[in-house]
Coordinates of C-alpha atoms and ligand atoms in Angstrom, one line a residue:
X531 CA 0.0 0.0 0.0
X532 CA 2.6 2.4 1.0
X533 CA 6.4 2.8 1.6
X534 CA 7.3 5.2 4.4
X535 CA 10.8 6.5 4.9
X536 CA 11.8 7.8 8.3
X537 CA 14.6 10.1 7.6
X538 CA 16.9 12.8 9.0
X539 CA 20.6 13.2 8.4
X540 CA 21.2 14.0 12.0
X541 CA 21.9 11.1 14.4
X542 CA 20.0 10.4 17.6
X543 CA 16.7 12.3 16.7
X544 CA 14.7 9.1 17.1
X545 CA 14.5 7.7 13.6
X546 CA 14.8 4.0 14.7
X547 CA 12.6 4.5 17.8
X548 CA 9.9 6.3 15.8
X549 CA 10.0 3.6 13.0
X550 CA 9.4 1.0 15.7
X551 CA 6.5 2.9 17.2
X552 CA 4.8 3.6 13.9
X553 CA 5.3 0.1 12.5
X554 CA 4.0 -1.6 15.6
X555 CA 1.1 0.8 15.7
X556 CA 0.2 -0.2 12.1
X557 CA 0.6 -3.9 12.9
X558 CA -1.5 -3.6 16.0
X559 CA -4.5 -2.4 13.9
X560 CA -4.1 -5.4 11.6
X561 CA -1.9 -4.3 8.8
X562 CA 1.0 -6.5 7.7
X563 CA 4.1 -4.5 8.1
X564 CA 7.7 -4.9 7.1
X565 CA 10.6 -2.8 8.5
X566 CA 13.8 -2.5 6.6
X567 CA 16.8 -0.3 7.4
X568 CA 19.9 1.2 6.0
X569 CA 21.7 0.9 9.3
X570 CA 23.7 -2.2 10.1
X571 CA 23.4 -1.4 13.8
X572 CA 19.9 -2.8 13.5
X573 CA 18.8 -0.8 16.6
X574 CA 15.2 -1.8 16.3
X575 CA 16.2 -5.4 17.3
X576 CA 18.0 -3.8 20.3
X577 CA 14.9 -1.9 21.3
X578 CA 13.0 -5.1 21.5
X579 CA 15.7 -7.2 23.0
X580 CA 15.8 -9.6 20.1
X581 CA 19.0 -11.4 19.4
X582 CA 18.3 -13.3 16.3
X583 CA 21.2 -14.9 14.4
X584 CA 21.7 -12.8 11.3
X585 CA 22.9 -14.8 8.3
X586 CA 21.7 -13.0 5.3
X587 CA 19.9 -9.7 5.6
X588 CA 18.6 -7.2 3.1
X589 CA 21.8 -7.8 1.0
X590 CA 20.7 -11.4 0.5
X591 CA 17.1 -10.5 -0.3
X592 CA 18.2 -8.0 -2.9
X593 CA 20.9 -10.2 -4.5
X594 CA 19.4 -13.7 -4.1
X595 CA 15.7 -13.2 -3.5
X596 CA 15.7 -14.7 0.0
X597 CA 17.2 -13.9 3.4
X598 CA 16.4 -13.3 7.1
X599 CA 13.0 -12.3 8.1
X600 CA 12.6 -11.7 11.8
X601 CA 9.2 -11.6 13.4
X602 CA 9.0 -8.7 15.8
X603 CA 5.3 -8.9 16.8
X604 CA 2.1 -10.2 15.2
X605 CA 1.9 -8.8 11.7
X606 CA 5.3 -7.1 12.1
X607 CA 8.5 -8.3 10.4
X608 CA 12.0 -7.0 10.2
X609 CA 14.8 -7.5 7.7
X610 CA 18.2 -6.7 9.2
X611 CA 21.2 -5.2 7.4
X612 CA 24.7 -6.7 7.7
X613 CA 27.0 -4.2 6.1
X614 CA 27.0 -0.5 5.2
X615 CA 28.9 -1.1 2.0
X616 CA 26.8 -1.6 -1.1
X617 CA 27.7 -2.9 -4.5
X618 CA 26.5 -1.2 -7.7
X619 CA 24.5 -4.4 -8.3
X620 CA 22.8 -4.1 -4.9
X621 CA 21.8 -0.4 -5.6
X622 CA 20.4 -1.3 -9.0
X623 CA 18.3 -4.1 -7.6
X624 CA 17.1 -2.5 -4.3
X625 CA 14.1 -0.7 -5.7
X626 CA 12.9 -3.8 -7.5
X627 CA 13.1 -5.8 -4.3
X628 CA 11.2 -3.2 -2.3
X629 CA 8.5 -3.0 -4.9
X630 CA 8.2 -6.8 -4.7
X631 CA 7.8 -6.6 -1.0
X632 CA 5.1 -4.1 -1.3
X633 CA 2.9 -6.8 -3.0
X634 CA 3.2 -8.9 0.2
X635 CA 3.0 -6.2 2.9
X636 CA 0.5 -3.4 3.5
X637 CA 3.2 -1.1 4.7
X638 CA 7.0 -1.0 4.4
X639 CA 8.7 1.3 6.8
X640 CA 12.3 2.3 6.2
X641 CA 14.6 3.3 9.1
X642 CA 17.1 5.3 7.2
X643 CA 20.5 6.5 8.2
X644 CA 22.3 8.8 5.7
X645 CA 24.6 6.1 4.3
X646 CA 26.4 6.8 1.0
X647 CA 24.6 5.4 -2.0
X648 CA 21.3 3.9 -0.9
X649 CA 19.8 7.1 0.6
X650 CA 18.8 8.2 -2.9
X651 CA 17.3 4.8 -3.7
X652 CA 15.2 4.8 -0.5
X653 CA 14.0 8.3 -1.2
X654 CA 13.0 7.5 -4.7
X655 CA 11.1 4.3 -3.7
X656 CA 9.3 5.9 -0.8
X657 CA 5.9 7.5 -1.3
X658 CA 5.8 9.1 2.2
X659 CA 8.6 10.7 4.2
X660 CA 8.4 11.4 7.9
X661 CA 11.1 13.5 9.6
X662 CA 11.8 13.3 13.3
X663 CA 13.9 16.2 14.5
X664 CA 15.4 18.0 17.4
X665 CA 14.2 21.6 17.8
X666 CA 17.7 23.2 17.8
X667 CA 19.0 25.6 15.1
X668 CA 21.5 23.2 13.5
X669 CA 19.1 20.2 13.2
X670 CA 16.2 22.4 12.0
X671 CA 18.5 24.1 9.4
X672 CA 19.3 20.6 8.2
X673 CA 15.6 19.8 7.9
X674 CA 15.0 23.0 5.9
X675 CA 17.8 22.0 3.6
X676 CA 16.4 18.5 3.3
X677 CA 13.0 20.0 2.3
X678 CA 14.7 22.2 -0.3
X679 CA 16.7 19.4 -1.7
X680 CA 14.2 16.5 -1.9
X681 CA 13.2 15.8 -5.5
X682 CA 9.5 15.5 -4.7
X683 CA 8.5 17.7 -1.8
X684 CA 5.0 16.2 -1.8
X685 CA 6.4 13.1 -0.4
X686 CA 7.2 14.8 2.9
X687 CA 4.1 14.3 5.1
X688 CA 5.1 14.9 8.7
X689 CA 7.7 16.6 10.8
X690 CA 7.9 15.2 14.3
X691 CA 9.7 17.4 16.9
X692 CA 11.2 14.7 19.2
X693 CA 13.1 14.6 22.5
X694 CA 11.7 18.1 23.2
X695 CA 12.9 19.7 26.4
X696 CA 10.6 22.7 26.1
X697 CA 13.4 25.3 26.4
X698 CA 12.8 28.9 25.2
X699 CA 15.0 28.4 22.2
X700 CA 13.2 25.2 21.2
X701 CA 9.8 27.0 21.5
X702 CA 11.1 29.8 19.2
X703 CA 12.3 27.3 16.7
X704 CA 8.9 25.4 16.9
X705 CA 7.1 28.7 16.1
X706 CA 9.5 29.4 13.2
X707 CA 8.9 25.9 11.8
X708 CA 5.1 26.3 12.2
X709 CA 5.1 29.5 10.2
X710 CA 7.4 28.1 7.6
X711 CA 5.0 25.1 7.1
X712 CA 1.8 27.2 7.0
X713 CA 1.7 27.3 3.2
X714 CA 2.8 23.7 2.8
X715 CA 0.9 20.4 3.1
X716 CA 3.4 19.1 5.7
X717 CA 1.9 18.2 9.1
X718 CA 3.9 19.4 12.1
X719 CA 3.0 17.1 14.9
X720 CA 2.9 18.1 18.6
X721 CA 6.4 17.8 20.0
X722 CA 7.2 14.5 21.8
X723 CA 8.9 15.4 25.0
X724 CA 12.2 13.8 26.0
X725 CA 10.9 11.4 28.6
X726 CA 12.4 8.9 31.0
X727 CA 9.5 6.5 30.3
X728 CA 10.9 6.0 26.8
X729 CA 14.2 4.8 28.3
X730 CA 12.1 2.6 30.7
X731 CA 10.2 1.0 27.9
X732 CA 13.5 0.3 26.1
X733 CA 14.8 -1.5 29.1
X734 CA 11.6 -3.6 29.2
X735 CA 11.7 -4.2 25.5
X736 CA 8.3 -2.8 25.0
X737 CA 6.7 -0.5 22.4
X738 CA 4.6 2.5 23.5
X739 CA 1.4 0.4 22.7
X740 CA 2.4 -2.2 25.2
X741 CA 2.7 0.2 28.1
X742 CA 0.3 1.7 30.7
X743 CA 3.0 3.9 32.2
X744 CA 2.0 7.3 33.4
X745 CA 2.4 9.9 30.7
X746 CA 2.5 7.3 27.8
X747 CA -0.9 8.5 26.6
X748 CA 0.5 11.8 25.4
X749 CA 3.1 10.0 23.3
X750 CA 0.6 7.5 22.0
X751 CA -1.7 10.4 20.9
X752 CA 1.1 12.3 19.1
X753 CA 2.3 9.1 17.3
X754 CA -1.3 8.3 16.7
X755 CA -1.7 11.6 14.8
X756 CA 1.3 10.7 12.6
X757 CA -0.3 7.3 11.9
X758 CA -3.5 9.1 10.8
X759 CA -1.5 10.9 8.2
X760 CA 0.2 7.7 7.0
X761 CA -3.2 5.9 6.8
X762 CA -5.2 8.7 5.1
X763 CA -2.9 10.9 3.1
Ligands
ATP1338 N1 11.0 11.1 23.2 C1 12.0 10.5 23.7 N2 12.4 10.6 25.0 C2 13.5 9.9 25.5 N3 14.3 9.2 24.8 C3 14.0 9.0 23.4 C4 12.9 9.7 22.8 N4 12.9 9.4 21.5 C5 14.0 8.6 21.3 N5 14.6 8.4 22.4 C6 15.9 7.6 22.7 O1 16.9 8.3 22.1 C7 17.9 7.4 21.6 C8 18.2 7.7 20.1 O2 17.1 7.3 19.3 P1 17.2 6.5 18.0 O3 18.3 5.5 18.1 O4 15.9 6.1 17.5 O5 17.8 7.7 17.1 P2 18.3 7.6 15.6 O6 17.8 8.9 14.9 O7 17.8 6.4 14.9 O8 19.9 7.6 15.7 P3 21.0 7.1 14.7 O9 21.1 8.1 13.6 O10 22.2 6.9 15.5 O11 20.5 5.8 14.1 C9 17.3 6.0 21.8 O12 17.9 5.4 22.9 C10 15.9 6.2 22.0 O13 15.2 5.3 22.8
MG1339 MG1 18.8 4.7 14.1

């Protein structure tokens, strides 16, 4: 149905974490979801405490048509990545492979780190792009540049301020971004605060949908608003 790229060139903004929450949210309401990544750290497995033996990841799928497929939850599957070095052949065949997957899965979510080479392929194959970001000058400038440089700006659907501390400077930046996006079709979600419960969930290997912790509702609502855009845009 849809290929959703979670992207920001800055590290630590919550790309992998958000990919997990969005994909598990879609799986929970019955969609069959596949998560792939351009990050050989495979952090999503770490968030869930899964230590599957990795033999042949996305590389194998692309080059040989088969490989590891790790079940994360009901309806939710993950293909790991082994290396960050990609052959010309891999790059040529990646889009084809992802298009094949989209016949089997309702949603494909891509946890993207800016690695040389396949960033462009992922951007081209995606039909929706979600950008988690810090609200500091440097990261927001990077996001503005990304918006200017993306080939098809209509693919960018949501910007998610994450790990928000609520400082005066962050609030100013949020206002600036709000004004900048007024004339666009990009949805700016409520900021997700930097919260200790997120760290707590990681250590329990749970997603936000599997928690009743105090304060989790606010995060569920904000990520729910992002899911609405993915489902209906
Ligand atoms: N709202 C939040 N509150 C507290 N911690 C958070 C929040 N969002 C993400 N984190 C934590 O911040 C850390 C970095 O997040 P994550 O690994 O998803 O970032 P990333 O953008 O994928 O980084 P990288 O570029 O290194 O892959 C993780 O430990 C994650 O659990
Ligand atoms: Mg990551």
